[in-house]
mmCIF file of C-alpha atoms (C1' of nucleotides) in Angstrom:
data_model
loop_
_atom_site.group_PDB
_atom_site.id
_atom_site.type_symbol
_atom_site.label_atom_id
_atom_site.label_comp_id
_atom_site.label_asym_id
_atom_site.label_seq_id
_atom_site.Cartn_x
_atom_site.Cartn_y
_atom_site.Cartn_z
ATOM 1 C CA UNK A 1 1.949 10.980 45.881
ATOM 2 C CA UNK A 2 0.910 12.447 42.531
ATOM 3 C CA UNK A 3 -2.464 13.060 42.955
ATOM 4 C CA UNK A 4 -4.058 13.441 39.064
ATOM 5 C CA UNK A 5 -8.017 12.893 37.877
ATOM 6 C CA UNK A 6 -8.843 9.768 35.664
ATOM 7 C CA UNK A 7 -9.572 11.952 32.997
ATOM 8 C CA UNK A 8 -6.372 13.797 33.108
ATOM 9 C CA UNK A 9 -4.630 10.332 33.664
ATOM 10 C CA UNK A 10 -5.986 8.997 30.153
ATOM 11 C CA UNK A 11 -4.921 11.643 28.290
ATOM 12 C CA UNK A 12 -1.481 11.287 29.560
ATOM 13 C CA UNK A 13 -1.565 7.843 28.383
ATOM 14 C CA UNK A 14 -2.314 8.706 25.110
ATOM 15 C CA UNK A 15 0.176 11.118 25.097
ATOM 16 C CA UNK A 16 2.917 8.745 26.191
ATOM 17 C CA UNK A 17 1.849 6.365 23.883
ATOM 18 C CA UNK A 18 2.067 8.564 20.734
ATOM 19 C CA UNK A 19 5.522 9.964 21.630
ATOM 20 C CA UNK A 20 6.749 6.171 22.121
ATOM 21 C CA UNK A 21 5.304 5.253 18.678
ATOM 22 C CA UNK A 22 6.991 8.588 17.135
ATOM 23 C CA UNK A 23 10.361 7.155 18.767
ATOM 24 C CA UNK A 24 10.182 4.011 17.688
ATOM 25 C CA UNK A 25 9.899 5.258 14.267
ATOM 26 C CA UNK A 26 12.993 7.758 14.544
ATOM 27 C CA UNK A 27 14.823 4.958 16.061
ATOM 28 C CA UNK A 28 14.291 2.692 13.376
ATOM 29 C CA UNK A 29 12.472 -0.237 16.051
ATOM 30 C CA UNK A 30 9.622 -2.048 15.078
ATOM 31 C CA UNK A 31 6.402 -1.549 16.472
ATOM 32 C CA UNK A 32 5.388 -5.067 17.564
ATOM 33 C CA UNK A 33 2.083 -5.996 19.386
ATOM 34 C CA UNK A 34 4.609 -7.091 22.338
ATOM 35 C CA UNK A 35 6.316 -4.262 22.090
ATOM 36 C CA UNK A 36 3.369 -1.860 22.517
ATOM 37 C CA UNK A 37 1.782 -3.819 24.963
ATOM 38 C CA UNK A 38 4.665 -3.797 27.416
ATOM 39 C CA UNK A 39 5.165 -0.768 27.130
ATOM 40 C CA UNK A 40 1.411 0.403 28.210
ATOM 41 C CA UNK A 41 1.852 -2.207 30.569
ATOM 42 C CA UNK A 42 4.586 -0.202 32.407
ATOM 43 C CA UNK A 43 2.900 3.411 31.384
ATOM 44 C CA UNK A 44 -0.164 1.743 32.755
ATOM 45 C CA UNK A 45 1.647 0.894 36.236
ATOM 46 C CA UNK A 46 2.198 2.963 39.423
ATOM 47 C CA UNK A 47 4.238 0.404 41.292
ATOM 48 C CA UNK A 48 7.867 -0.252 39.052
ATOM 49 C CA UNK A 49 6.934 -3.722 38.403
ATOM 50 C CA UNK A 50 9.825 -6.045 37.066
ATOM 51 C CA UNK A 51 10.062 -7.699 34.471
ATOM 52 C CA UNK A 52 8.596 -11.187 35.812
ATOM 53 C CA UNK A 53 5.464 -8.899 37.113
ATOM 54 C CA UNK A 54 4.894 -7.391 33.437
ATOM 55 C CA UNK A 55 5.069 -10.621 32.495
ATOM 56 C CA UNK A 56 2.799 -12.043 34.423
ATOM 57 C CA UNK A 57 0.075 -9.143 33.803
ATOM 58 C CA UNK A 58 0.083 -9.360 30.243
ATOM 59 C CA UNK A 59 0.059 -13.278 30.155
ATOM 60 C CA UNK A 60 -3.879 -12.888 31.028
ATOM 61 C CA UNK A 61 -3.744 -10.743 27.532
ATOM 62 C CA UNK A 62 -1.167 -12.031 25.771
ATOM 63 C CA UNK A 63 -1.031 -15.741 26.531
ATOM 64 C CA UNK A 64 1.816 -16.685 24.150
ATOM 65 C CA UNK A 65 4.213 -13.596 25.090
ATOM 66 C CA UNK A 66 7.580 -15.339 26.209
ATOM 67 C CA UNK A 67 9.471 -14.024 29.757
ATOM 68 C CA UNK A 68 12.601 -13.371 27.514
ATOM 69 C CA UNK A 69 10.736 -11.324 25.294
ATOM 70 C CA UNK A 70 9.905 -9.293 28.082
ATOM 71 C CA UNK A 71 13.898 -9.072 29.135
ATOM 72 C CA UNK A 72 14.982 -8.261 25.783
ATOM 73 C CA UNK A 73 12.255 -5.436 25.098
ATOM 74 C CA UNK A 74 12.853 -4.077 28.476
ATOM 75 C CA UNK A 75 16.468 -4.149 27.621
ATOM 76 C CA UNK A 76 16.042 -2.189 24.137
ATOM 77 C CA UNK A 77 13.470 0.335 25.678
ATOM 78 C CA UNK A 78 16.337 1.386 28.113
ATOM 79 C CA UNK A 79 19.490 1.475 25.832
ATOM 80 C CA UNK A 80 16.963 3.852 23.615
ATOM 81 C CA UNK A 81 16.361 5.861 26.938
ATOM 82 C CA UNK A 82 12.484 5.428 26.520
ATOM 83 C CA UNK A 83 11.924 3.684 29.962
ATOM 84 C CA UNK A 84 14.538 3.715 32.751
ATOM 85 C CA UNK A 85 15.839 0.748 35.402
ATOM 86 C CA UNK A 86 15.316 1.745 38.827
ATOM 87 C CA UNK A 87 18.235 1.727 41.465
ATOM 88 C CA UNK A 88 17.184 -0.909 43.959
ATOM 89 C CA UNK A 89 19.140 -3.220 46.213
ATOM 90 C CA UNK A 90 16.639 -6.130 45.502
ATOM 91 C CA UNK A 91 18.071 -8.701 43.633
ATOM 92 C CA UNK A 92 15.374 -8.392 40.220
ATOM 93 C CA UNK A 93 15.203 -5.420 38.076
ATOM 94 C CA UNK A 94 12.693 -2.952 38.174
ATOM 95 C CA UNK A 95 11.587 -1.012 35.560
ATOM 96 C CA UNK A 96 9.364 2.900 34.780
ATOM 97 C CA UNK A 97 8.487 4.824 31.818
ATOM 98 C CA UNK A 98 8.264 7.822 33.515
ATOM 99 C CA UNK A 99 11.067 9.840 32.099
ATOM 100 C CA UNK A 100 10.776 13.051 33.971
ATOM 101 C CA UNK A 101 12.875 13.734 36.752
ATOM 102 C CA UNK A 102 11.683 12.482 40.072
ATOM 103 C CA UNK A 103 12.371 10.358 42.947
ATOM 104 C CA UNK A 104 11.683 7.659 45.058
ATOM 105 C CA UNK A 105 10.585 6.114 48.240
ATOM 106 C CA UNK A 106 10.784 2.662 49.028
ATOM 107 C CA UNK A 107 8.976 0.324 51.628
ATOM 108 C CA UNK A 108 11.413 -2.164 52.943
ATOM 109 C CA UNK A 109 8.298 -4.216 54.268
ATOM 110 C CA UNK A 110 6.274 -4.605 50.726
ATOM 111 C CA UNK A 111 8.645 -3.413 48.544
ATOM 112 C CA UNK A 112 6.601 -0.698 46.806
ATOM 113 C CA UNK A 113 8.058 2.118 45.271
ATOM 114 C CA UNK A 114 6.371 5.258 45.074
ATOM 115 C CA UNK A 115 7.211 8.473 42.755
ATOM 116 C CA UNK A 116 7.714 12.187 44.812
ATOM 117 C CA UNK A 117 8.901 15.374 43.363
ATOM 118 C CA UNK A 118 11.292 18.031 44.595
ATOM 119 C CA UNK A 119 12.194 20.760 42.080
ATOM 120 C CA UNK A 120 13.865 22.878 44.728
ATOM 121 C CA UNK A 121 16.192 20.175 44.794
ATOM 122 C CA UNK A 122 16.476 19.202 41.387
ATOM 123 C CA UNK A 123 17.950 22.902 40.646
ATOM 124 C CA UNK A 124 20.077 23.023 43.909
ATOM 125 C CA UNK A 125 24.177 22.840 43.526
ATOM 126 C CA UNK A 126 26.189 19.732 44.532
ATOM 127 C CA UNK A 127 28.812 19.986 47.134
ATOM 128 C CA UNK A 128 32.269 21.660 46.875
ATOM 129 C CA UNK A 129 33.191 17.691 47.300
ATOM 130 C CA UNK A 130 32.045 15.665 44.479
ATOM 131 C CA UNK A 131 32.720 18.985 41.537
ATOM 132 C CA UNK A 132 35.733 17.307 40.103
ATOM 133 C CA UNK A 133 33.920 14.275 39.868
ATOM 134 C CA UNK A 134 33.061 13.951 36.148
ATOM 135 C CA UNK A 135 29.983 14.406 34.111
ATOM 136 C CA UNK A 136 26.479 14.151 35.760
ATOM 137 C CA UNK A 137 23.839 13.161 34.136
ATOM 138 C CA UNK A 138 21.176 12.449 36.773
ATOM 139 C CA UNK A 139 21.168 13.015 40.608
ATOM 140 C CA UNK A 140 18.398 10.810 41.955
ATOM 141 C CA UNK A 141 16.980 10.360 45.688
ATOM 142 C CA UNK A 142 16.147 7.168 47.082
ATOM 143 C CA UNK A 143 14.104 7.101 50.488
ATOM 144 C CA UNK A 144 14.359 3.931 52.671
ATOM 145 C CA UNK A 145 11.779 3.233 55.445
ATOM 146 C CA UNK A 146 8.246 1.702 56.089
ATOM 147 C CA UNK A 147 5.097 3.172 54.157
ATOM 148 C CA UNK A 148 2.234 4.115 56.664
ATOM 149 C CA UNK A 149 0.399 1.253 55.316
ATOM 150 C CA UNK A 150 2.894 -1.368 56.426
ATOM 151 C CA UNK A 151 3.678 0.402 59.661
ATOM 152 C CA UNK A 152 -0.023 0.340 60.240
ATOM 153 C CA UNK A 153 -0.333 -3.203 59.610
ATOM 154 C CA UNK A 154 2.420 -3.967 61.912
ATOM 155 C CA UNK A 155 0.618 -1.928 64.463
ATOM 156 C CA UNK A 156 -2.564 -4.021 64.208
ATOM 157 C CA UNK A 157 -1.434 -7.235 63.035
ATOM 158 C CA UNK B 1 36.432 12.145 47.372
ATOM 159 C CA UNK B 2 37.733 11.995 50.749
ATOM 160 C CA UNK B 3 40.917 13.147 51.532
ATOM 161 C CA UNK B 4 42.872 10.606 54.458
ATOM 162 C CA UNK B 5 46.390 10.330 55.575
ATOM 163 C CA UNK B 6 47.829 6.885 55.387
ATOM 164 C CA UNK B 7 47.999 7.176 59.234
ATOM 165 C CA UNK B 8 44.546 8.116 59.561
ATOM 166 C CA UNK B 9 43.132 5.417 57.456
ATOM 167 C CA UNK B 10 44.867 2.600 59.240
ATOM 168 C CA UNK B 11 43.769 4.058 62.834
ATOM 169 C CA UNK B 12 40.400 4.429 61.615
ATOM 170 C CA UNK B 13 40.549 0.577 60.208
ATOM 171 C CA UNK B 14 41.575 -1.060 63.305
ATOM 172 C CA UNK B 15 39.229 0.962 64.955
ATOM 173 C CA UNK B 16 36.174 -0.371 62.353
ATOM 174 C CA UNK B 17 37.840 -3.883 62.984
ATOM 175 C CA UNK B 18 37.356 -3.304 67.005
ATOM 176 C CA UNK B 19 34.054 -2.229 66.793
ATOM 177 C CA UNK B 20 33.272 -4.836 64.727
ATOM 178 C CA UNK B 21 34.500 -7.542 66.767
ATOM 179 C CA UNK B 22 32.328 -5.785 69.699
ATOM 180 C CA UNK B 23 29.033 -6.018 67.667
ATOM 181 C CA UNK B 24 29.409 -9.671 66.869
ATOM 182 C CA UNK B 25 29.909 -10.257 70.639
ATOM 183 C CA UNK B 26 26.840 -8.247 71.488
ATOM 184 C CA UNK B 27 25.213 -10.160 68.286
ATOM 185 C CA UNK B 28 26.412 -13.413 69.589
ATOM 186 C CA UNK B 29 28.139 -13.867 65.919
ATOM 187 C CA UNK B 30 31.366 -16.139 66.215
ATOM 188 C CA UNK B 31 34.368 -13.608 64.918
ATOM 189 C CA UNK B 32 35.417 -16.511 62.649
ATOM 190 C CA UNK B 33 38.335 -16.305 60.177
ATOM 191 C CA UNK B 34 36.552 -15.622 56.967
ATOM 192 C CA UNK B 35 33.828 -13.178 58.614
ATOM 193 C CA UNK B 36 36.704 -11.408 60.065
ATOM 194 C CA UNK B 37 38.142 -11.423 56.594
ATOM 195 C CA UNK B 38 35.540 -10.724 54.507
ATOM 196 C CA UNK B 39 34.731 -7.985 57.089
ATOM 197 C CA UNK B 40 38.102 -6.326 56.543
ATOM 198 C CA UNK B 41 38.539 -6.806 53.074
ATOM 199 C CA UNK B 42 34.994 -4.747 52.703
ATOM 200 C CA UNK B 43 36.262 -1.997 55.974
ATOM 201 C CA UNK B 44 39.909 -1.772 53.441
ATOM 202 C CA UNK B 45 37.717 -1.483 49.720
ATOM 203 C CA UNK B 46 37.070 2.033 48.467
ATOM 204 C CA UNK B 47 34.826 0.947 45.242
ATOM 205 C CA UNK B 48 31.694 -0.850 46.685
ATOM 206 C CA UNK B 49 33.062 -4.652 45.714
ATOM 207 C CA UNK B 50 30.555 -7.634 44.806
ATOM 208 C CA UNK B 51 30.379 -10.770 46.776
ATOM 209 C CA UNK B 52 32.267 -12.246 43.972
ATOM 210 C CA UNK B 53 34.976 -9.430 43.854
ATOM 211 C CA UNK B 54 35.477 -10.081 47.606
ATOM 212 C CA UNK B 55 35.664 -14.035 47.158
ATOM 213 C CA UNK B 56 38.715 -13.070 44.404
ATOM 214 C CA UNK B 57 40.665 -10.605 46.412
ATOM 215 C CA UNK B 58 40.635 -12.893 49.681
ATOM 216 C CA UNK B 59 41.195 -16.199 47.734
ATOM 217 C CA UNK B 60 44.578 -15.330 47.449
ATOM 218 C CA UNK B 61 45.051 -14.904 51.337
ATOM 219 C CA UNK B 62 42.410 -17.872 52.019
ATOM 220 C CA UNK B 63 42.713 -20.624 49.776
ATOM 221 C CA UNK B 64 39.514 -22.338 50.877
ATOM 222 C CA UNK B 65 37.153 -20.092 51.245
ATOM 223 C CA UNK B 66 33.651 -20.382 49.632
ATOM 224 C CA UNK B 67 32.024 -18.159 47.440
ATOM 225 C CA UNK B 68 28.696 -19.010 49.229
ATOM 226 C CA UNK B 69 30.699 -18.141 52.616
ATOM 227 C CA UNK B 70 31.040 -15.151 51.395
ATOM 228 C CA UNK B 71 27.832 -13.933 50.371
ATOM 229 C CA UNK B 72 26.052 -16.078 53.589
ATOM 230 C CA UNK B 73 28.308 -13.894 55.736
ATOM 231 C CA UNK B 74 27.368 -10.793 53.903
ATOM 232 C CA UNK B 75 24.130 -11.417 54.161
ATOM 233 C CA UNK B 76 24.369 -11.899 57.644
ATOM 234 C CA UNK B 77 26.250 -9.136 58.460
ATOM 235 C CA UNK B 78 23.480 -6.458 56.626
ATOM 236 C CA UNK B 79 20.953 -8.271 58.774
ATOM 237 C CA UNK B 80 23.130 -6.871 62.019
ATOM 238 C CA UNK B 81 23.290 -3.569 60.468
ATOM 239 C CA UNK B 82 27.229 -3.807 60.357
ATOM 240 C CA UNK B 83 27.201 -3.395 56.208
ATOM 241 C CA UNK B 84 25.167 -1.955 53.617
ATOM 242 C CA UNK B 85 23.971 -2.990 50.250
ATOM 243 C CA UNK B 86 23.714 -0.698 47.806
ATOM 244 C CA UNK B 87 21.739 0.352 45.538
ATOM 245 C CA UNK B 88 22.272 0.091 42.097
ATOM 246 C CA UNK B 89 21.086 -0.756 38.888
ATOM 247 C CA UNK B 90 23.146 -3.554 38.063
ATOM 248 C CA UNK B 91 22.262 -6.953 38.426
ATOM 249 C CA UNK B 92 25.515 -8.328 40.675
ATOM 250 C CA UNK B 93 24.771 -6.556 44.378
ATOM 251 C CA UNK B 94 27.698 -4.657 45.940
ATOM 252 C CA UNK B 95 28.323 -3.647 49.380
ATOM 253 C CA UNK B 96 30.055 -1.707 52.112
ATOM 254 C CA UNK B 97 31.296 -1.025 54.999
ATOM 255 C CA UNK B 98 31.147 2.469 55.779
ATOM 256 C CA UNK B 99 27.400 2.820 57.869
ATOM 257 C CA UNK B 100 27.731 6.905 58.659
ATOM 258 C CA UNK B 101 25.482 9.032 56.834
ATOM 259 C CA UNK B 102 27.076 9.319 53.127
ATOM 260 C CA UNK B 103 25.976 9.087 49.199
ATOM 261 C CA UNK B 104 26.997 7.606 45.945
ATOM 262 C CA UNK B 105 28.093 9.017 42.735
ATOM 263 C CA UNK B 106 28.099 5.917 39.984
ATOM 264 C CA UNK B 107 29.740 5.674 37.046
ATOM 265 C CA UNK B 108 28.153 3.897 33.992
ATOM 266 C CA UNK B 109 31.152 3.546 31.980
ATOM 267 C CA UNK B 110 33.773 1.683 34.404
ATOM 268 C CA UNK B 111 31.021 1.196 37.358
ATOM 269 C CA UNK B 112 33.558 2.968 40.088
ATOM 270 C CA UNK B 113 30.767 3.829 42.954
ATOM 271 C CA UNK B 114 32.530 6.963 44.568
ATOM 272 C CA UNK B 115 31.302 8.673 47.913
ATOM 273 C CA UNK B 116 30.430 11.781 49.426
ATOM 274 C CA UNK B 117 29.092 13.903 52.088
ATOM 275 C CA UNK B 118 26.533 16.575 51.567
ATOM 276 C CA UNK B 119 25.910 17.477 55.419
ATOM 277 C CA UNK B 120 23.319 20.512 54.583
ATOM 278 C CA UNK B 121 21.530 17.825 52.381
ATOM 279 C CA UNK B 122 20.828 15.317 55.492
ATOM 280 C CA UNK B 123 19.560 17.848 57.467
ATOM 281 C CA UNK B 124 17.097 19.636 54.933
ATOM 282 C CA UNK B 125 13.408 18.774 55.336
ATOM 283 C CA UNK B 126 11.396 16.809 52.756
ATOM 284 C CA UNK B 127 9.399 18.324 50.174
ATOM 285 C CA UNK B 128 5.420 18.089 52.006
ATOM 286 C CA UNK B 129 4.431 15.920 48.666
ATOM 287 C CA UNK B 130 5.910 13.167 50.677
ATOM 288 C CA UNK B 131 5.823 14.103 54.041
ATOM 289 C CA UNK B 132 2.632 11.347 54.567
ATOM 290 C CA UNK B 133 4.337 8.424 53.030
ATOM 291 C CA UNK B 134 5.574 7.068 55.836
ATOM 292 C CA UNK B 135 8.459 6.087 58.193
ATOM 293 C CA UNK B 136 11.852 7.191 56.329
ATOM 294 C CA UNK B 137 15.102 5.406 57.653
ATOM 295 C CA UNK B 138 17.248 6.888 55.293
ATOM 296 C CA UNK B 139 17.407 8.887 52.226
ATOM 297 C CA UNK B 140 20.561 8.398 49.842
ATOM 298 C CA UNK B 141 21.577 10.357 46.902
ATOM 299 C CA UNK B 142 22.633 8.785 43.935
ATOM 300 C CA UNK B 143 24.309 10.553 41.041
ATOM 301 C CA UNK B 144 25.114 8.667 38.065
ATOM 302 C CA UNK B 145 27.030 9.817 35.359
ATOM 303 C CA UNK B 146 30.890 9.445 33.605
ATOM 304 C CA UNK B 147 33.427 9.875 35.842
ATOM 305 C CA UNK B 148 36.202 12.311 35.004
ATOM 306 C CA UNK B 149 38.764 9.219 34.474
ATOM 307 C CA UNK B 150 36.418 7.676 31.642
ATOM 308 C CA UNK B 151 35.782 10.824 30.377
ATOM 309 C CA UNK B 152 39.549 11.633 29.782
ATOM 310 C CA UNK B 153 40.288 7.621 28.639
ATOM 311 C CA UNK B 154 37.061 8.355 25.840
ATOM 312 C CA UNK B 155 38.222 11.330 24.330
ATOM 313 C CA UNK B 156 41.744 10.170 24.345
ATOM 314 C CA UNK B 157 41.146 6.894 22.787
ATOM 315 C "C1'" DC C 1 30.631 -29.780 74.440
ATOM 316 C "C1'" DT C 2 27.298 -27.429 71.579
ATOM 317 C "C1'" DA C 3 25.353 -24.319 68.643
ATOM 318 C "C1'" DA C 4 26.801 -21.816 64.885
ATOM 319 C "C1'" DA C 5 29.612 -21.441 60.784
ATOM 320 C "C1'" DT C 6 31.967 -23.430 56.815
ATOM 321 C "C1'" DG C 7 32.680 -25.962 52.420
ATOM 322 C "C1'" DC C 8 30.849 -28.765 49.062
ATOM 323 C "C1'" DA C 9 27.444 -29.779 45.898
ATOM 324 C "C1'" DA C 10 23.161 -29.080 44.156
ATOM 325 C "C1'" DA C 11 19.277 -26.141 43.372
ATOM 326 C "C1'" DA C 12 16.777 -21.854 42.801
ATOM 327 C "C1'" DT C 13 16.379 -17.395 40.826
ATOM 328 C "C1'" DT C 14 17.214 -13.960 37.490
ATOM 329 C "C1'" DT C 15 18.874 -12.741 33.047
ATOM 330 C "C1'" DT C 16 20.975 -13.673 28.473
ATOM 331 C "C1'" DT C 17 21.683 -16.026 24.076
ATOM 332 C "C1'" DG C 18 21.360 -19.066 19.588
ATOM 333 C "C1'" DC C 19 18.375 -20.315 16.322
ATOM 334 C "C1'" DA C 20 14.375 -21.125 13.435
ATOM 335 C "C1'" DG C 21 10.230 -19.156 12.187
ATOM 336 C "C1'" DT C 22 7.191 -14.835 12.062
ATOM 337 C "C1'" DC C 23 5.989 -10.175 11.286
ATOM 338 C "C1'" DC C 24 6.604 -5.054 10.526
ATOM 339 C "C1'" DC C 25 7.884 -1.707 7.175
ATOM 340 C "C1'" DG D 1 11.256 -9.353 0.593
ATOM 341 C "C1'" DG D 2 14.480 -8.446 4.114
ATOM 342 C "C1'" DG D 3 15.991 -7.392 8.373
ATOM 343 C "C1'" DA D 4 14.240 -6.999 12.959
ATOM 344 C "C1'" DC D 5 11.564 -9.358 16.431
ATOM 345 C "C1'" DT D 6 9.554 -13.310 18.835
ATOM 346 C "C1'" DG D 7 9.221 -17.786 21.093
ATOM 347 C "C1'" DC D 8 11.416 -21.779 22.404
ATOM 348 C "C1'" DA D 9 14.964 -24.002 24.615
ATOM 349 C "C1'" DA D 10 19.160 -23.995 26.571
ATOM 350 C "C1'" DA D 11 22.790 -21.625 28.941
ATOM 351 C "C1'" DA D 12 24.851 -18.149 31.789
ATOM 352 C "C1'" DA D 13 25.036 -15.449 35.814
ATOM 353 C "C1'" DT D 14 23.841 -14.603 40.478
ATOM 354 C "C1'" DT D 15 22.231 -16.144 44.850
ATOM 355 C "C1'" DT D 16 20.383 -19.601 48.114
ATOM 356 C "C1'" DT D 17 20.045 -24.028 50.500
ATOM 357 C "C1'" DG D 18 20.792 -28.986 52.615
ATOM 358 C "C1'" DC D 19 23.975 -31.543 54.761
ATOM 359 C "C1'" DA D 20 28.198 -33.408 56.782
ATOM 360 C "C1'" DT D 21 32.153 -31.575 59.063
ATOM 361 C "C1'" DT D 22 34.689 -28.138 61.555
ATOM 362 C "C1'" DT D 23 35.253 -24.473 64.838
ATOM 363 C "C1'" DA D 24 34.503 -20.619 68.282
ATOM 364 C "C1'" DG D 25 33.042 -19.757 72.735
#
DNA sequence: CTAAATGCAAAATTTTTGCAGTCCC
DNA sequence: GGGACTGCAAAAATTTTGCATTTAG
């Protein structure tokens, strides 16, 4: 739903990349092969993969990286805010390095998640309701429902 | 976040409870003793349990029953659409009863999922970056934050 | 009666942890 | 060199499943 050229895409990567060097330094972690390499792995991906998936994708690179490497890298990336956990009502985690405020949709049928932005809603106030509530930090949207390519599938198939 | 007389609450639980009974008929689900149980413990809960919260707080009432009861029956009754899981970020699911239109405000210090209604919200339409993505069932607001309760108890203590 | 539901036990899945050795800074 | 990180193995936590027995309709 983000529609960006290859080119531009690269660059961003790079980007990314250098800022999550730069904060690994100011937060004092170490900047491990592993380390680096998951976390391209999950810059790299579009779909929120969890942490078996990124496994599983860097096993063809990495043949000796361990699943609970994985887990525990994931883990530290988050508590440092540098990747976040998704909201899901699956049963494994899953995981983005996108920081910047967006939202998502999620097929019920193949489970992908995909990115959207709404700004007008980002800046819009929260009911009268939920004021007294506390301090908010994020207000995210989660859309349930069938992507057009599984309702198309389900159509032919 | 909702404001209920005590009266009001317990006609509006006996009236979940009817209903309920109703859809397992039409579902051709026996209305055994622990579904009905479980059912009503979830119908009575205000903070979103766990299967495992649910097995404690009816253990007490129903010596024998199962913790894989419980979540077999949950999972049975999200299949009928008569509860919800949702979503979160932990790693233990939680559910609920309450299937009108409604949205979640999380807290990441004590975990306390609170509702609330945001009626101009449900009706507005989606942002046209997403308009092609697909079927959409529902779409759920999650805020996440500290609530004003842990907060008060962190500045205090 | 009969099909579905339960309880028990065992297994599967997902995530976390202790420890010895390795590697970044 | 020293503390953080990794891999291995084992454990913990969460959820699912097979089977004999019980129960609702």
């Amino acid at each position: 739903m983000r529609a960006m050229s290859k080119k531009l895409q690269q660059a961003n990567l790079e980007k990314k990349l250098r800022d999550f060097e730069q904060a690994c330094r100011s937060a004092d972690l170490k900047l491990t092969h592993q380390r680096l390499e998951i976390f391209r792995e999950l810059a790299l991906a579009v779909d929120h993969p969890s942490a078996e998936t990124i496994h599983k994708r860097l096993k063809k690179r990495l043949a000796t990286l361990s699943l609970d490497t994985v887990y525990r890298t994931l883990s530290t990336l988050e508590k440092h805010r540098l990747i976040t956990k998704v909201e899901t009502v699956e049963s494994q985690a899953r995981f983005e390095a996108d920081m910047d405020r967006h939202h998502h949709a999620i097929c019920r049928q193949c489970g992908t998640i995909t990115d959207f932005n709404w700004r007008s809603f980002d800046d819009v106030q929260l009911p009268h309701e939920i004021s007294g509530w506390g301090r908010i930090d994020k207000k995210n949207i989660t859309l349930h429902g069938i992507c057009e390519k599984c309702a198309n599938a389900g159509r032919a198939g």
